[in-house]
Each structure stands twice: as C-alpha cells, then as structure tokens.
JSON list of C-alpha atoms in Angstrom, two decimals:
[
{"chain": "A", "resi": 293, "resn": "MET", "atom": "CA", "xyz": [-10.98, 9.20, -5.68]},
{"chain": "A", "resi": 294, "resn": "ALA", "atom": "CA", "xyz": [-7.78, 10.11, -7.50]},
{"chain": "A", "resi": 295, "resn": "ARG", "atom": "CA", "xyz": [-9.58, 12.36, -9.98]},
{"chain": "A", "resi": 296, "resn": "GLY", "atom": "CA", "xyz": [-10.30, 15.04, -7.36]},
{"chain": "A", "resi": 297, "resn": "ILE", "atom": "CA", "xyz": [-6.71, 14.94, -6.15]},
{"chain": "A", "resi": 298, "resn": "THR", "atom": "CA", "xyz": [-5.46, 15.18, -9.73]},
{"chain": "A", "resi": 299, "resn": "LYS", "atom": "CA", "xyz": [-7.52, 18.30, -10.45]},
{"chain": "A", "resi": 300, "resn": "LYS", "atom": "CA", "xyz": [-6.52, 19.87, -7.12]},
{"chain": "A", "resi": 301, "resn": "ASN", "atom": "CA", "xyz": [-2.85, 19.53, -8.08]},
{"chain": "A", "resi": 302, "resn": "ASN", "atom": "CA", "xyz": [-3.39, 20.88, -11.62]},
{"chain": "A", "resi": 303, "resn": "LEU", "atom": "CA", "xyz": [-1.83, 17.80, -13.20]},
{"chain": "A", "resi": 304, "resn": "THR", "atom": "CA", "xyz": [-3.01, 15.92, -16.25]},
{"chain": "A", "resi": 305, "resn": "GLN", "atom": "CA", "xyz": [-3.31, 12.15, -16.49]},
{"chain": "A", "resi": 306, "resn": "HIS", "atom": "CA", "xyz": [-0.32, 12.26, -18.82]},
{"chain": "A", "resi": 307, "resn": "ASP", "atom": "CA", "xyz": [1.78, 14.20, -16.28]},
{"chain": "A", "resi": 308, "resn": "ILE", "atom": "CA", "xyz": [0.99, 11.77, -13.48]},
{"chain": "A", "resi": 309, "resn": "ALA", "atom": "CA", "xyz": [1.41, 8.64, -15.59]},
{"chain": "A", "resi": 310, "resn": "LYS", "atom": "CA", "xyz": [4.80, 9.83, -16.79]},
{"chain": "A", "resi": 311, "resn": "SER", "atom": "CA", "xyz": [5.89, 10.65, -13.22]},
{"chain": "A", "resi": 312, "resn": "ILE", "atom": "CA", "xyz": [5.00, 7.19, -11.91]},
{"chain": "A", "resi": 313, "resn": "ASN", "atom": "CA", "xyz": [6.17, 5.36, -15.04]},
{"chain": "A", "resi": 314, "resn": "VAL", "atom": "CA", "xyz": [2.87, 3.88, -16.22]},
{"chain": "A", "resi": 315, "resn": "SER", "atom": "CA", "xyz": [0.78, 4.46, -19.35]},
{"chain": "A", "resi": 316, "resn": "ARG", "atom": "CA", "xyz": [-1.81, 7.21, -19.35]},
{"chain": "A", "resi": 317, "resn": "GLN", "atom": "CA", "xyz": [-4.44, 4.59, -20.09]},
{"chain": "A", "resi": 318, "resn": "TYR", "atom": "CA", "xyz": [-3.48, 2.51, -17.05]},
{"chain": "A", "resi": 319, "resn": "TYR", "atom": "CA", "xyz": [-3.46, 5.59, -14.81]},
{"chain": "A", "resi": 320, "resn": "GLY", "atom": "CA", "xyz": [-6.91, 6.49, -16.19]},
{"chain": "A", "resi": 321, "resn": "MET", "atom": "CA", "xyz": [-8.19, 3.06, -15.15]},
{"chain": "A", "resi": 322, "resn": "ILE", "atom": "CA", "xyz": [-6.80, 3.61, -11.64]},
{"chain": "A", "resi": 323, "resn": "GLU", "atom": "CA", "xyz": [-8.36, 7.07, -11.49]},
{"chain": "A", "resi": 324, "resn": "ASN", "atom": "CA", "xyz": [-11.75, 5.69, -12.58]},
{"chain": "A", "resi": 325, "resn": "GLY", "atom": "CA", "xyz": [-11.61, 2.83, -10.09]},
{"chain": "A", "resi": 326, "resn": "ASP", "atom": "CA", "xyz": [-11.41, 0.15, -12.78]},
{"chain": "A", "resi": 327, "resn": "ARG", "atom": "CA", "xyz": [-7.98, -1.04, -11.59]},
{"chain": "A", "resi": 328, "resn": "THR", "atom": "CA", "xyz": [-6.31, -1.24, -8.19]},
{"chain": "A", "resi": 329, "resn": "PRO", "atom": "CA", "xyz": [-2.67, -0.18, -8.37]},
{"chain": "A", "resi": 330, "resn": "SER", "atom": "CA", "xyz": [0.16, -2.27, -7.02]},
{"chain": "A", "resi": 331, "resn": "VAL", "atom": "CA", "xyz": [1.57, -1.21, -3.66]},
{"chain": "A", "resi": 332, "resn": "THR", "atom": "CA", "xyz": [4.55, 0.36, -5.43]},
{"chain": "A", "resi": 333, "resn": "ILE", "atom": "CA", "xyz": [2.37, 2.42, -7.78]},
{"chain": "A", "resi": 334, "resn": "ALA", "atom": "CA", "xyz": [0.03, 3.40, -4.93]},
{"chain": "A", "resi": 335, "resn": "GLN", "atom": "CA", "xyz": [3.03, 4.61, -2.91]},
{"chain": "A", "resi": 336, "resn": "LYS", "atom": "CA", "xyz": [4.33, 6.63, -5.87]},
{"chain": "A", "resi": 337, "resn": "LEU", "atom": "CA", "xyz": [0.90, 8.21, -6.34]},
{"chain": "A", "resi": 338, "resn": "GLY", "atom": "CA", "xyz": [0.62, 9.01, -2.64]},
{"chain": "A", "resi": 339, "resn": "THR", "atom": "CA", "xyz": [4.02, 10.67, -2.63]},
{"chain": "A", "resi": 340, "resn": "LEU", "atom": "CA", "xyz": [3.40, 12.61, -5.85]},
{"chain": "A", "resi": 341, "resn": "LEU", "atom": "CA", "xyz": [-0.12, 13.76, -4.97]},
{"chain": "A", "resi": 342, "resn": "LYS", "atom": "CA", "xyz": [0.43, 14.05, -1.21]},
{"chain": "A", "resi": 343, "resn": "PHE", "atom": "CA", "xyz": [-2.17, 11.62, 0.13]},
{"chain": "A", "resi": 344, "resn": "ASP", "atom": "CA", "xyz": [-2.19, 8.39, 2.14]},
{"chain": "A", "resi": 345, "resn": "TRP", "atom": "CA", "xyz": [-1.59, 5.70, -0.47]},
{"chain": "A", "resi": 346, "resn": "THR", "atom": "CA", "xyz": [-3.26, 2.99, 1.67]},
{"chain": "A", "resi": 347, "resn": "ILE", "atom": "CA", "xyz": [-6.64, 4.46, 0.75]},
{"chain": "A", "resi": 348, "resn": "PHE", "atom": "CA", "xyz": [-6.55, 2.31, -2.40]},
{"chain": "A", "resi": 349, "resn": "PHE", "atom": "CA", "xyz": [-6.73, -0.80, -0.24]},
{"chain": "A", "resi": 350, "resn": "GLU", "atom": "CA", "xyz": [-9.21, 0.30, 2.45]},
{"chain": "A", "resi": 351, "resn": "TYR", "atom": "CA", "xyz": [-12.43, -0.14, 0.49]},
{"chain": "A", "resi": 352, "resn": "LYS", "atom": "CA", "xyz": [-12.95, -2.43, -2.45]},
{"chain": "A", "resi": 353, "resn": "SER", "atom": "CA", "xyz": [-16.14, -2.19, -4.46]},
{"chain": "A", "resi": 354, "resn": "TYR", "atom": "CA", "xyz": [-16.90, -5.11, -6.71]},
{"chain": "A", "resi": 355, "resn": "LYS", "atom": "CA", "xyz": [-18.61, -4.65, -10.05]},
{"chain": "A", "resi": 356, "resn": "MET", "atom": "CA", "xyz": [-21.17, -7.28, -10.93]}
]
C-alpha cells in the first residue's frame, strides 16, 4: 500500500523514515505490511504522503 505512494512522491524509505522519526527498517516493515503503525505514525504518514491515514486500520490481513 505505502510503497506505491512512496514512489509516486519520489521519496526514499530513508527520507520518509527521517520525516516521521522512525528507523528506515521499521518504515520498511510498515511499507511491506509486516507491521501496523501506531495511530500517531499513521497520521504522520498520511500528512506527509497526502493520503487518508485510517487506511492502515480498515483491512487487516493475518499471516499464518
């Protein structure tokens, strides 16, 4: 989900992680769907990348 938005905005994982004050590795896990961000981080991402941050909490896929 976030990967497409990241590329559209011409930002690297490092750029975004630095802007929202998380590690690049943690942002990568969010981008890949391995982690769900906190509400605060989701809001920061939504503001930075101009999308509705609640999308992170609408659908949850569980890995088995």
